[in-house]
Each structure stands twice: as structure tokens, then as C-alpha cells.
Coordinates of N, CA and C and ligand atoms in Angstrom, one line a residue:
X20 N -9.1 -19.7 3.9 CA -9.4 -18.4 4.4 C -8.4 -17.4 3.8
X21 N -8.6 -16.1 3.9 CA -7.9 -15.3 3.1 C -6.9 -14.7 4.4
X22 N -5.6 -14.8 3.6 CA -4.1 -14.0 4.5 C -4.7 -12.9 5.3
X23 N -4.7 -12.6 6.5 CA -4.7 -11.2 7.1 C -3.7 -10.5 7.2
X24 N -2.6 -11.4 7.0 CA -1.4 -10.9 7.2 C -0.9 -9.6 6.2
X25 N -0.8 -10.5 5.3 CA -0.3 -9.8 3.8 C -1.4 -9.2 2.9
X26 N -1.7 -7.8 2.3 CA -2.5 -7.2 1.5 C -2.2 -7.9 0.6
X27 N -3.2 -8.0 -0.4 CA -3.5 -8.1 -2.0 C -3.6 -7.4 -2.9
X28 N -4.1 -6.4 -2.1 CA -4.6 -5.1 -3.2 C -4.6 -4.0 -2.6
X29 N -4.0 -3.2 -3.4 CA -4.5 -1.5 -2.8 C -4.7 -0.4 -3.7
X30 N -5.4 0.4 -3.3 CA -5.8 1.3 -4.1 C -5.2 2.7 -3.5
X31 N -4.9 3.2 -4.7 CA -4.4 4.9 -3.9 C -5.9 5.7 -3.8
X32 N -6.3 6.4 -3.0 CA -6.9 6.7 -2.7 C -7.2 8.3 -3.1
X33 N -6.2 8.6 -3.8 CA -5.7 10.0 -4.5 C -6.1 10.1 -5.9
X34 N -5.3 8.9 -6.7 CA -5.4 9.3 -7.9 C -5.7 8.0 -8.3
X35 N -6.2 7.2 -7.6 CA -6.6 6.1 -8.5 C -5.7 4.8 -8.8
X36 N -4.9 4.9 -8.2 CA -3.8 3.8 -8.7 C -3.9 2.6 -8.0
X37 N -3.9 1.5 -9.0 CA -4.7 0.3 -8.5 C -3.5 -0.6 -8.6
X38 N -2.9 -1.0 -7.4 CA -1.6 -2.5 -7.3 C -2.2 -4.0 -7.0
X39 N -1.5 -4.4 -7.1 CA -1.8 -5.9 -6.9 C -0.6 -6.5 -6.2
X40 N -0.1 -7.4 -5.5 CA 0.9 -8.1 -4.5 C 0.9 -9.2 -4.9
X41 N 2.2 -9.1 -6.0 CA 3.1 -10.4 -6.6 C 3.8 -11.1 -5.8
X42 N 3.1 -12.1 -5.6 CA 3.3 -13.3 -4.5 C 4.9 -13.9 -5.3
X43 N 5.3 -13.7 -6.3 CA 6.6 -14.5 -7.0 C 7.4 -13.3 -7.0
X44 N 7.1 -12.6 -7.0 CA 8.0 -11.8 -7.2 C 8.4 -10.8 -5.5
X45 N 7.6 -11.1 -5.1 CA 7.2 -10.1 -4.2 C 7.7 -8.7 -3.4
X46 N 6.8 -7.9 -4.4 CA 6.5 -6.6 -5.1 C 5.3 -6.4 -5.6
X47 N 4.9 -5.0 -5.5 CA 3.5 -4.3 -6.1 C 3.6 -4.3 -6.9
X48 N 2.8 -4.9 -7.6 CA 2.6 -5.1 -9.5 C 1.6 -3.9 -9.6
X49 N 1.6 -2.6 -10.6 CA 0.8 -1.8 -11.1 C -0.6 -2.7 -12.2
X50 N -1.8 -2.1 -11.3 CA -3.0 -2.7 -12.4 C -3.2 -2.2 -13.4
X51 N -4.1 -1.7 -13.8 CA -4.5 -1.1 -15.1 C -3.8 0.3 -15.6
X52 N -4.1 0.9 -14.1 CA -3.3 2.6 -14.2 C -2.3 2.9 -13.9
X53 N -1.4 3.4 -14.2 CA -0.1 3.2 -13.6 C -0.3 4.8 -12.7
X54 N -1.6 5.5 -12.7 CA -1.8 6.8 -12.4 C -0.6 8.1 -11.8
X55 N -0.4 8.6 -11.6 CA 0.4 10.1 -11.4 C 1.7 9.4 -10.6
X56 N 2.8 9.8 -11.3 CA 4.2 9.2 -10.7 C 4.2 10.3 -9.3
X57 N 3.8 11.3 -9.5 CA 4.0 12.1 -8.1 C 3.6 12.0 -7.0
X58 N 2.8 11.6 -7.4 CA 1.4 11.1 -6.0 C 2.3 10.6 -5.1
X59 N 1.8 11.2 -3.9 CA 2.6 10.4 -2.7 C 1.1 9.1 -2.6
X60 N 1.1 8.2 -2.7 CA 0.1 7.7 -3.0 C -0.4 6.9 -1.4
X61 N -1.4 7.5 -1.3 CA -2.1 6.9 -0.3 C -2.8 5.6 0.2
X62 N -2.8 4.3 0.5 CA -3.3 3.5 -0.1 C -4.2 3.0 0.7
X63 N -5.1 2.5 -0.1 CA -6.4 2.0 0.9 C -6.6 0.6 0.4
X64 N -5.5 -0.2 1.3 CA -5.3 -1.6 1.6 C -6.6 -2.3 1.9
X65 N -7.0 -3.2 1.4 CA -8.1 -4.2 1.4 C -7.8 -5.5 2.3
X66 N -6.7 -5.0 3.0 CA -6.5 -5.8 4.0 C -6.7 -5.8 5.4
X67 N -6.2 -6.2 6.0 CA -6.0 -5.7 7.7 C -4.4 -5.8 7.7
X68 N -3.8 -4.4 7.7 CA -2.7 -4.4 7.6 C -2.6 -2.8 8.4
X69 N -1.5 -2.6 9.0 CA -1.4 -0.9 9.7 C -0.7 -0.1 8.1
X70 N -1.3 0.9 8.2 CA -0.5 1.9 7.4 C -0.5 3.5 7.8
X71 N 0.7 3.4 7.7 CA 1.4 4.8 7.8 C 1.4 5.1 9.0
X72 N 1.9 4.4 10.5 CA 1.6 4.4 11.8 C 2.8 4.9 12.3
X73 N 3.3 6.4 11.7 CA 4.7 6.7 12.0 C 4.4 7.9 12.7
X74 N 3.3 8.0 13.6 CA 2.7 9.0 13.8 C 3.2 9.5 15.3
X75 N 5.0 8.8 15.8 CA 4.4 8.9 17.3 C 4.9 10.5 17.5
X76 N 4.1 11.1 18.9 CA 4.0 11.9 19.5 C 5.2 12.3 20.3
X77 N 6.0 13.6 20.2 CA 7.5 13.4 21.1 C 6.7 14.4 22.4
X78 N 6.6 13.5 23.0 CA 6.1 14.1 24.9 C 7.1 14.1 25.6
X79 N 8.1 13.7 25.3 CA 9.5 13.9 25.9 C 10.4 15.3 26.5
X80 N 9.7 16.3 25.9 CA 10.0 17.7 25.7 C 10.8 18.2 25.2
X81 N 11.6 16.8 24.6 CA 12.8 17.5 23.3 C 12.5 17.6 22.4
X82 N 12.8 19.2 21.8 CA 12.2 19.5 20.3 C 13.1 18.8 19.5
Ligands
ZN206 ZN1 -1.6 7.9 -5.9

């Protein structure tokens, strides 16, 4: 069965940038494109993995 844990692939979602998840090294290996260094890159994990869940809400009423 495939890891649900750990992503394998992701794609930026912006400019196209395609990684892969170097199990030896472990680190995002760039695929084909190394596409736009600027890009805050977006990625659209082929996994079941959370991303970018830094979203909490301060209800606390301190600005
Ligand atoms: Zn990108």
C-alpha cells in the first residue's frame, strides 16, 4: 500500500514546479523544471498530508 504518511510528489500549483521526495536523502529533489526561484510555491501534494494549516484565528482579543 502506498505511505499516507509521507508525500511523494508535489506540484507547485503556480508555476509548475514539479519535486519528487528523496527517500536517501531526504529532501525534495527538483523534477524536470526547476521553474521560478521566486515563487512562493504552492504545492499540490499527491498525498494526504495537511498543508499550510498555519491559519489559526486570534479570538482572544489580543491584537
Ligand atoms: Zn512555484
Amino acid at each position: 500500500m502506498t505511505d499516507l504518511r509521507t508525500p511523494s510528489e508535489r506540484v507547485c500549483t503556480r508555476c509548475g514546479r514539479h519535486e519528487h521526495w528523496s527517500e536517501d536523502a531526504h529532501h525534495w529533489r527538483i523534477g524536470d523544471d526547476a521553474g521560478r526561484v521566486h515563487c512562493i510555491h504552492a504545492w499540490d501534494i499527491t498525498a494526504s498530508f495537511p498543508v499550510g494549516g498555519n491559519d489559526t484565528p486570534a479570538t482572544d482579543g489580543s491584537a
